[in-house]
Amino acid sequence: MGRKRLQESTDGRPTVHTVAARAGVSIASASRVLNGVGGSPETIRKVRAAAAEVGYVPNAIARSLQSQRTGLLALAVEDIGNPVYVAMMRAIEAVVAASGRQLLVHATGGRIDNETALLRRLANRYVDGMILSPIRVTDDHLAAMVDSPVPVVVIGQLGADAPVDNVRTDSRQGVALAVAHLVAAGRRRIGFVNGPLDTVPGAARDAGFRAALAEHGIELDERLVEVGDFQYAAGRSAAERLLARARPDALICANDLIAVGALHALLAAGHRVPEDVAVVGMDDTELAQMMFPQLSSVSLGSAERGRRAAELLLSRIADPALPPRREQVPPSLAVRASSRAAVPGPRPAGAASAGTGSELPSPAVVNEEVDR
C-alpha cells in the first residue's frame, strides 16, 4: 500500500493534517504537540520529527485566534534604567524566551494610574499574563488584579489575603544585616538615607532600620535619618542634607543608586570612605562593584525574584486553577571596601577633619570578600 497522500493548504504549505499523516497520529494529537500542550514522549518525538521533515511552519496568527493566546508576556516596573530592574528583567526574559514566548517591558514611573491602566488593559488580552513590580500597592491595584482575565504575578510585598501569586523579599531583615555588620565593625552613629516613606520598600526599610538600632541598644538620632527618592541625584541631595546637620560614622542607603549619591557627597565633602564614614547600599546591583571604593550592599535577590516570578506566571497560565502562591527570597550581605574598615583612627597630620567624633585606634581591616 502506498503512503497516504499528504494534505497541504491551498497555498501549498504543510498543515497539521500533513504532520499528523506523516507521523501516523491523530490530528488532535498532532495539534496538541504543535501547540505546546503536550503528549506522550513517543507522540511528541514522532510529531516533531514529522514537522521537521515536511517543513511545517505554524501560523502564529491563526493559532493565537484559536487558542486566545498571544505568545506575549508583560513586565511592568518603575524605571527600566534602574540596575535592580535590569537584573530582574534579564532573569525574566531568559525564562520567557525558553518557553517560546516574548517579553514586553513597560516603565510606569511608579505612578499608580499608569500601573492600574496597564492592569485594566489586560481585559483586551494583549498579553497572556503580566509580572508587576509596584513600589506602592493600592486597593485599585488589587481590584484590577482580581478582575484581570489573564494571570498577574507581583514582585513585592502584598497582604496575606491577596489573591495573586507573589514573590517577595524581606527588606527589614536586609537592613538588619547591614546594621549588624556596621555595629560589629565598631560603628555607632549610623545614619540612614531612605526613599519615600509612602512606598512599600521605603516604609519597610525605615521600620527595619529603627528596629535594628533598638536591638543593638543604639538610641536613634533623628538627625541621622533623611528621606529622598530612589534615584542618584535625590540620594546625593539627601546625603548632603544629613551631613550638613549631623556627623555619622556610617550610612545605610535604601538602594545602590542612593548609595552612589551618598558616596559622592561624602567624598566631595572631604570624608574618607570607609575610614571616616562606612557606606552600605541595598540591592547589590552591578553598580556596587563598579564604584571606587566598591560598595558593600545588601542583596535582595533581584534576579532570583524575577526568575521565580516568571516561573510562577508560566505555571499559572498552564493551570489557572492553582491556589495563590507566595515565595520568599532571603536577603544577604556582600561586604566590600566601602565598609570593610573598622572604627576610624586619627587622621594624618594636616588632613581636614571629617568630624566623626572618634579617636579610637583602627583595628586590622577585615579581609572577607563576600559575607553571604
GROMACS .gro file of C-alpha atoms in nm:
model
  372
    1MET     CA    1   0.000   0.000   0.000
    2GLY     CA    2   0.138   0.339  -0.095
    3ARG     CA    3   0.195   0.613   0.160
    4LYS     CA    4  -0.117   0.813   0.242
    5ARG     CA    5  -0.125   1.133   0.039
    6LEU     CA    6  -0.012   1.430   0.247
    7GLN     CA    7  -0.262   1.715   0.273
    8GLU     CA    8  -0.146   2.068   0.209
    9SER     CA    9  -0.308   2.408   0.246
   10THR     CA   10  -0.445   2.593  -0.053
   11ASP     CA   11  -0.115   2.780  -0.086
   12GLY     CA   12   0.085   2.457  -0.082
   13ARG     CA   13   0.219   2.483   0.273
   14PRO     CA   14   0.211   2.176   0.503
   15THR     CA   15  -0.070   2.179   0.760
   16VAL     CA   16  -0.141   2.000   1.086
   17HIS     CA   17  -0.313   1.733   0.875
   18THR     CA   18   0.013   1.691   0.683
   19VAL     CA   19   0.215   1.646   1.001
   20ALA     CA   20  -0.040   1.408   1.156
   21ALA     CA   21  -0.043   1.186   0.846
   22ARG     CA   22   0.337   1.173   0.826
   23ALA     CA   23   0.368   1.097   1.199
   24GLY     CA   24   0.092   0.837   1.194
   25VAL     CA   25  -0.104   1.002   1.477
   26SER     CA   26  -0.443   1.166   1.501
   27ILE     CA   27  -0.489   1.529   1.401
   28ALA     CA   28  -0.583   1.609   1.762
   29SER     CA   29  -0.259   1.457   1.892
   30ALA     CA   30  -0.051   1.642   1.635
   31SER     CA   31  -0.227   1.968   1.718
   32ARG     CA   32  -0.160   1.926   2.091
   33VAL     CA   33   0.211   1.872   2.034
   34LEU     CA   34   0.246   2.157   1.784
   35ASN     CA   35   0.067   2.395   2.019
   36GLY     CA   36   0.287   2.301   2.313
   37VAL     CA   37   0.008   2.137   2.511
   38GLY     CA   38   0.190   1.806   2.533
   39GLY     CA   39   0.150   1.435   2.467
   40SER     CA   40   0.332   1.111   2.531
   41PRO     CA   41   0.709   1.121   2.476
   42GLU     CA   42   0.675   0.894   2.172
   43THR     CA   43   0.398   1.106   2.020
   44ILE     CA   44   0.597   1.423   2.077
   45ARG     CA   45   0.901   1.265   1.911
   46LYS     CA   46   0.702   1.148   1.608
   47VAL     CA   47   0.519   1.476   1.559
   48ARG     CA   48   0.829   1.692   1.591
   49ALA     CA   49   1.021   1.468   1.351
   50ALA     CA   50   0.735   1.479   1.101
   51ALA     CA   51   0.702   1.855   1.129
   52ALA     CA   52   1.073   1.897   1.058
   53GLU     CA   53   1.056   1.652   0.767
   54VAL     CA   54   0.769   1.824   0.586
   55GLY     CA   55   0.882   2.177   0.675
   56TYR     CA   56   0.576   2.265   0.880
   57VAL     CA   57   0.567   2.629   0.997
   58PRO     CA   58   0.286   2.719   1.242
   59ASN     CA   59   0.056   3.004   1.154
   60ALA     CA   60   0.106   3.222   1.460
   61ILE     CA   61  -0.193   3.447   1.389
   62ALA     CA   62  -0.435   3.160   1.338
   63ARG     CA   63  -0.302   2.979   1.643
   64SER     CA   64  -0.341   3.295   1.854
   65LEU     CA   65  -0.701   3.343   1.744
   66GLN     CA   66  -0.784   2.979   1.808
   67SER     CA   67  -0.616   2.950   2.145
   68GLN     CA   68  -0.684   3.308   2.255
   69ARG     CA   69  -0.315   3.335   2.340
   70THR     CA   70  -0.069   3.587   2.204
   71GLY     CA   71   0.266   3.435   2.298
   72LEU     CA   72   0.347   3.763   2.473
   73LEU     CA   73   0.406   3.834   2.841
   74ALA     CA   74   0.446   4.177   3.002
   75LEU     CA   75   0.672   4.314   3.274
   76ALA     CA   76   0.589   4.648   3.438
   77VAL     CA   77   0.847   4.819   3.663
   78GLU     CA   78   0.905   5.169   3.791
   79ASP     CA   79   1.225   5.250   3.599
   80ILE     CA   80   1.382   5.029   3.333
   81GLY     CA   81   1.712   5.219   3.379
   82ASN     CA   82   1.747   5.116   3.745
   83PRO     CA   83   2.006   4.835   3.767
   84VAL     CA   84   1.786   4.636   4.005
   85TYR     CA   85   1.513   4.616   3.740
   86VAL     CA   86   1.766   4.541   3.468
   87ALA     CA   87   1.880   4.233   3.661
   88MET     CA   88   1.520   4.134   3.722
   89MET     CA   89   1.427   4.182   3.357
   90ARG     CA   90   1.719   3.972   3.230
   91ALA     CA   91   1.621   3.680   3.453
   92ILE     CA   92   1.255   3.702   3.350
   93GLU     CA   93   1.338   3.729   2.981
   94ALA     CA   94   1.554   3.415   2.996
   95VAL     CA   95   1.265   3.210   3.137
   96VAL     CA   96   1.012   3.363   2.897
   97ALA     CA   97   1.233   3.304   2.593
   98ALA     CA   98   1.291   2.942   2.693
   99SER     CA   99   0.913   2.894   2.687
  100GLY     CA  100   0.895   3.020   2.328
  101ARG     CA  101   0.732   3.348   2.424
  102GLN     CA  102   0.836   3.712   2.408
  103LEU     CA  103   0.853   3.976   2.680
  104LEU     CA  104   0.716   4.330   2.660
  105VAL     CA  105   0.855   4.576   2.916
  106HIS     CA  106   0.675   4.884   3.050
  107ALA     CA  107   0.821   5.167   3.260
  108THR     CA  108   0.550   5.307   3.488
  109GLY     CA  109   0.745   5.580   3.668
  110GLY     CA  110   0.597   5.434   3.987
  111ARG     CA  111   0.268   5.608   3.902
  112ILE     CA  112  -0.038   5.431   4.034
  113ASP     CA  113  -0.255   5.545   3.742
  114ASN     CA  114  -0.007   5.404   3.490
  115GLU     CA  115   0.006   5.068   3.666
  116THR     CA  116  -0.370   5.033   3.712
  117ALA     CA  117  -0.426   5.136   3.348
  118LEU     CA  118  -0.189   4.860   3.236
  119LEU     CA  119  -0.372   4.610   3.453
  120ARG     CA  120  -0.708   4.711   3.308
  121ARG     CA  121  -0.571   4.679   2.955
  122LEU     CA  122  -0.527   4.311   3.028
  123ALA     CA  123  -0.901   4.282   2.961
  124ASN     CA  124  -0.809   4.328   2.595
  125ARG     CA  125  -0.584   4.022   2.620
  126TYR     CA  126  -0.293   4.193   2.450
  127VAL     CA  127  -0.066   3.964   2.652
  128ASP     CA  128  -0.112   3.624   2.815
  129GLY     CA  129   0.000   3.745   3.157
  130MET     CA  130   0.186   4.017   3.344
  131ILE     CA  131   0.456   4.049   3.608
  132LEU     CA  132   0.420   4.372   3.804
  133SER     CA  133   0.672   4.519   4.050
  134PRO     CA  134   0.496   4.817   4.210
  135ILE     CA  135   0.654   5.036   4.479
  136ARG     CA  136   0.306   5.133   4.601
  137VAL     CA  137   0.014   4.892   4.628
  138THR     CA  138  -0.340   5.031   4.647
  139ASP     CA  139  -0.691   4.890   4.653
  140ASP     CA  140  -0.714   4.990   4.285
  141HIS     CA  141  -0.417   4.764   4.209
  142LEU     CA  142  -0.575   4.471   4.389
  143ALA     CA  143  -0.915   4.523   4.227
  144ALA     CA  144  -0.761   4.533   3.880
  145MET     CA  145  -0.560   4.217   3.953
  146VAL     CA  146  -0.870   4.032   4.070
  147ASP     CA  147  -1.068   4.142   3.763
  148SER     CA  148  -0.791   4.054   3.518
  149PRO     CA  149  -0.883   3.778   3.271
  150VAL     CA  150  -0.514   3.680   3.244
  151PRO     CA  151  -0.273   3.592   3.527
  152VAL     CA  152  -0.081   3.858   3.719
  153VAL     CA  153   0.224   3.788   3.937
  154VAL     CA  154   0.351   4.058   4.174
  155ILE     CA  155   0.715   4.105   4.275
  156GLY     CA  156   0.693   4.286   4.608
  157GLN     CA  157   0.505   4.284   4.934
  158LEU     CA  158   0.133   4.204   4.930
  159GLY     CA  159  -0.113   4.134   5.207
  160ALA     CA  160  -0.153   3.775   5.320
  161ASP     CA  161  -0.500   3.757   5.165
  162ALA     CA  162  -0.406   3.897   4.822
  163PRO     CA  163  -0.548   3.651   4.564
  164VAL     CA  164  -0.249   3.660   4.326
  165ASP     CA  165   0.088   3.489   4.304
  166ASN     CA  166   0.359   3.687   4.480
  167VAL     CA  167   0.739   3.679   4.506
  168ARG     CA  168   0.887   3.888   4.785
  169THR     CA  169   1.194   3.955   4.992
  170ASP     CA  170   1.242   4.090   5.344
  171SER     CA  171   1.373   4.447   5.338
  172ARG     CA  172   1.357   4.472   5.716
  173GLN     CA  173   1.586   4.175   5.756
  174GLY     CA  174   1.814   4.318   5.487
  175VAL     CA  175   1.857   4.645   5.678
  176ALA     CA  176   1.914   4.444   5.996
  177LEU     CA  177   2.204   4.264   5.826
  178ALA     CA  178   2.360   4.598   5.736
  179VAL     CA  179   2.320   4.739   6.088
  180ALA     CA  180   2.466   4.425   6.249
  181HIS     CA  181   2.767   4.440   6.017
  182LEU     CA  182   2.835   4.806   6.096
  183VAL     CA  183   2.789   4.760   6.470
  184ALA     CA  184   3.032   4.466   6.463
  185ALA     CA  185   3.282   4.698   6.293
  186GLY     CA  186   3.251   4.944   6.582
  187ARG     CA  187   3.019   5.198   6.420
  188ARG     CA  188   2.768   5.367   6.650
  189ARG     CA  189   2.647   5.684   6.474
  190ILE     CA  190   2.475   5.504   6.190
  191GLY     CA  191   2.274   5.720   5.951
  192PHE     CA  192   2.005   5.612   5.707
  193VAL     CA  193   1.923   5.766   5.367
  194ASN     CA  194   1.588   5.632   5.251
  195GLY     CA  195   1.343   5.661   4.965
  196PRO     CA  196   0.984   5.788   5.002
  197LEU     CA  197   0.807   5.659   5.313
  198ASP     CA  198   0.477   5.623   5.127
  199THR     CA  199   0.626   5.339   4.922
  200VAL     CA  200   0.631   4.975   5.028
  201PRO     CA  201   1.014   4.945   5.026
  202GLY     CA  202   1.064   5.287   5.190
  203ALA     CA  203   0.830   5.205   5.478
  204ALA     CA  204   0.973   4.857   5.529
  205ARG     CA  205   1.335   4.974   5.529
  206ASP     CA  206   1.262   5.260   5.768
  207ALA     CA  207   1.094   5.021   6.011
  208GLY     CA  208   1.382   4.775   5.975
  209PHE     CA  209   1.643   5.041   6.048
  210ARG     CA  210   1.472   5.162   6.364
  211ALA     CA  211   1.412   4.808   6.493
  212ALA     CA  212   1.772   4.704   6.423
  213LEU     CA  213   1.918   5.001   6.611
  214ALA     CA  214   1.696   4.923   6.910
  215GLU     CA  215   1.803   4.559   6.900
  216HIS     CA  216   2.168   4.668   6.933
  217GLY     CA  217   2.092   4.915   7.211
  218ILE     CA  218   2.162   5.223   6.997
  219GLU     CA  219   1.939   5.524   7.055
  220LEU     CA  220   1.801   5.666   6.732
  221ASP     CA  221   1.913   6.018   6.646
  222GLU     CA  222   1.655   6.158   6.401
  223ARG     CA  223   1.919   6.395   6.263
  224LEU     CA  224   2.084   6.087   6.115
  225VAL     CA  225   1.776   5.991   5.913
  226GLU     CA  226   1.700   6.155   5.578
  227VAL     CA  227   1.440   6.082   5.310
  228GLY     CA  228   1.473   6.146   4.938
  229ASP     CA  229   1.392   5.928   4.640
  230PHE     CA  230   1.528   5.603   4.497
  231GLN     CA  231   1.750   5.787   4.244
  232TYR     CA  232   2.112   5.902   4.234
  233ALA     CA  233   2.055   6.280   4.237
  234ALA     CA  234   1.794   6.264   4.511
  235GLY     CA  235   2.019   6.032   4.712
  236ARG     CA  236   2.313   6.268   4.687
  237SER     CA  237   2.098   6.566   4.789
  238ALA     CA  238   1.955   6.373   5.083
  239ALA     CA  239   2.303   6.273   5.199
  240GLU     CA  240   2.421   6.634   5.174
  241ARG     CA  241   2.130   6.747   5.391
  242LEU     CA  242   2.211   6.482   5.650
  243LEU     CA  243   2.582   6.570   5.655
  244ALA     CA  244   2.503   6.939   5.698
  245ARG     CA  245   2.342   6.875   6.036
  246ALA     CA  246   2.499   6.555   6.173
  247ARG     CA  247   2.824   6.358   6.187
  248PRO     CA  248   2.764   5.990   6.113
  249ASP     CA  249   3.034   5.728   6.117
  250ALA     CA  250   2.830   5.507   5.881
  251LEU     CA  251   2.548   5.543   5.629
  252ILE     CA  252   2.300   5.281   5.520
  253CYS     CA  253   2.127   5.368   5.193
  254ALA     CA  254   1.794   5.226   5.079
  255ASN     CA  255   1.929   5.125   4.738
  256ASP     CA  256   2.253   5.134   4.542
  257LEU     CA  257   2.162   5.446   4.343
  258ILE     CA  258   2.119   5.637   4.669
  259ALA     CA  259   2.443   5.484   4.799
  260VAL     CA  260   2.638   5.607   4.496
  261GLY     CA  261   2.494   5.956   4.551
  262ALA     CA  262   2.587   5.940   4.919
  263LEU     CA  263   2.938   5.819   4.837
  264HIS     CA  264   2.991   6.115   4.604
  265ALA     CA  265   2.851   6.357   4.864
  266LEU     CA  266   3.089   6.220   5.127
  267LEU     CA  267   3.397   6.234   4.905
  268ALA     CA  268   3.309   6.586   4.784
  269ALA     CA  269   3.288   6.699   5.147
  270GLY     CA  270   3.633   6.558   5.225
  271HIS     CA  271   3.524   6.248   5.416
  272ARG     CA  272   3.720   5.927   5.373
  273VAL     CA  273   3.524   5.612   5.289
  274PRO     CA  274   3.536   5.389   5.484
  275GLU     CA  275   3.784   5.535   5.734
  276ASP     CA  276   3.558   5.824   5.839
  277VAL     CA  277   3.220   5.704   5.717
  278ALA     CA  278   3.132   5.350   5.610
  279VAL     CA  279   2.867   5.312   5.339
  280VAL     CA  280   2.630   5.020   5.274
  281GLY     CA  281   2.375   5.013   4.991
  282MET     CA  282   2.087   4.781   4.910
  283ASP     CA  283   2.006   4.565   4.604
  284ASP     CA  284   2.371   4.466   4.533
  285THR     CA  285   2.345   4.570   4.169
  286GLU     CA  286   2.629   4.592   3.917
  287LEU     CA  287   2.683   4.950   4.032
  288ALA     CA  288   2.811   4.827   4.369
  289GLN     CA  289   3.118   4.667   4.214
  290MET     CA  290   3.173   4.946   3.961
  291MET     CA  291   3.231   5.213   4.226
  292PHE     CA  292   3.556   5.306   4.396
  293PRO     CA  293   3.568   5.208   4.668
  294GLN     CA  294   3.344   4.916   4.585
  295LEU     CA  295   3.017   4.934   4.775
  296SER     CA  296   2.905   4.691   5.038
  297SER     CA  297   2.542   4.615   4.962
  298VAL     CA  298   2.250   4.401   5.076
  299SER     CA  299   2.136   4.168   4.801
  300LEU     CA  300   1.759   4.131   4.781
  301GLY     CA  301   1.785   3.864   4.513
  302SER     CA  302   1.652   4.070   4.222
  303ALA     CA  303   1.741   3.815   3.955
  304GLU     CA  304   1.612   3.525   4.166
  305ARG     CA  305   1.285   3.706   4.234
  306GLY     CA  306   1.246   3.769   3.863
  307ARG     CA  307   1.317   3.408   3.772
  308ARG     CA  308   1.068   3.276   4.025
  309ALA     CA  309   0.801   3.525   3.917
  310ALA     CA  310   0.837   3.416   3.554
  311GLU     CA  311   0.809   3.050   3.650
  312LEU     CA  312   0.501   3.121   3.862
  313LEU     CA  313   0.340   3.306   3.572
  314LEU     CA  314   0.404   3.026   3.323
  315SER     CA  315   0.267   2.762   3.560
  316ARG     CA  316  -0.037   2.980   3.628
  317ILE     CA  317  -0.104   3.011   3.253
  318ALA     CA  318  -0.080   2.633   3.223
  319ASP     CA  319  -0.308   2.573   3.522
  320PRO     CA  320  -0.533   2.869   3.616
  321ALA     CA  321  -0.692   2.663   3.898
  322LEU     CA  322  -0.379   2.665   4.115
  323PRO     CA  323  -0.423   2.835   4.455
  324PRO     CA  324  -0.239   3.167   4.509
  325ARG     CA  325   0.127   3.106   4.586
  326ARG     CA  326   0.377   3.316   4.782
  327GLU     CA  327   0.753   3.271   4.759
  328GLN     CA  328   1.022   3.445   4.965
  329VAL     CA  329   1.380   3.520   4.858
  330PRO     CA  330   1.602   3.587   5.163
  331PRO     CA  331   1.842   3.884   5.167
  332SER     CA  332   2.219   3.851   5.204
  333LEU     CA  333   2.504   4.095   5.263
  334ALA     CA  334   2.802   4.146   5.032
  335VAL     CA  335   3.083   4.315   5.227
  336ARG     CA  336   3.322   4.524   5.018
  337ALA     CA  337   3.569   4.809   5.063
  338SER     CA  338   3.317   5.083   5.145
  339SER     CA  339   3.252   4.934   5.490
  340ARG     CA  340   3.531   4.685   5.547
  341ALA     CA  341   3.746   4.909   5.769
  342ALA     CA  342   3.656   4.916   6.137
  343VAL     CA  343   3.635   5.217   6.371
  344PRO     CA  344   3.841   5.502   6.219
  345GLY     CA  345   4.166   5.608   6.376
  346PRO     CA  346   4.317   5.958   6.389
  347ARG     CA  347   4.350   6.130   6.055
  348PRO     CA  348   4.703   6.200   5.928
  349ALA     CA  349   4.853   6.530   6.044
  350GLY     CA  350   4.727   6.817   5.835
  351ALA     CA  351   4.425   6.628   5.698
  352ALA     CA  352   4.089   6.802   5.712
  353SER     CA  353   3.865   6.685   5.993
  354ALA     CA  354   3.578   6.463   5.884
  355GLY     CA  355   3.401   6.523   6.213
  356THR     CA  356   3.341   6.164   6.316
  357GLY     CA  357   3.397   6.233   6.684
  358SER     CA  358   3.607   5.917   6.727
  359GLU     CA  359   3.978   5.897   6.807
  360LEU     CA  360   3.998   5.521   6.868
  361PRO     CA  361   4.285   5.324   6.710
  362SER     CA  362   4.190   5.135   6.397
  363PRO     CA  363   4.187   4.754   6.424
  364ALA     CA  364   4.301   4.538   6.135
  365VAL     CA  365   4.087   4.556   5.823
  366VAL     CA  366   3.856   4.260   5.770
  367ASN     CA  367   3.958   4.071   5.457
  368GLU     CA  368   3.639   3.885   5.369
  369GLU     CA  369   3.533   3.926   5.006
  370VAL     CA  370   3.164   3.849   5.047
  371ASP     CA  371   2.958   3.768   5.354
  372ARG     CA  372   2.662   3.563   5.234
   0.00000   0.00000   0.00000
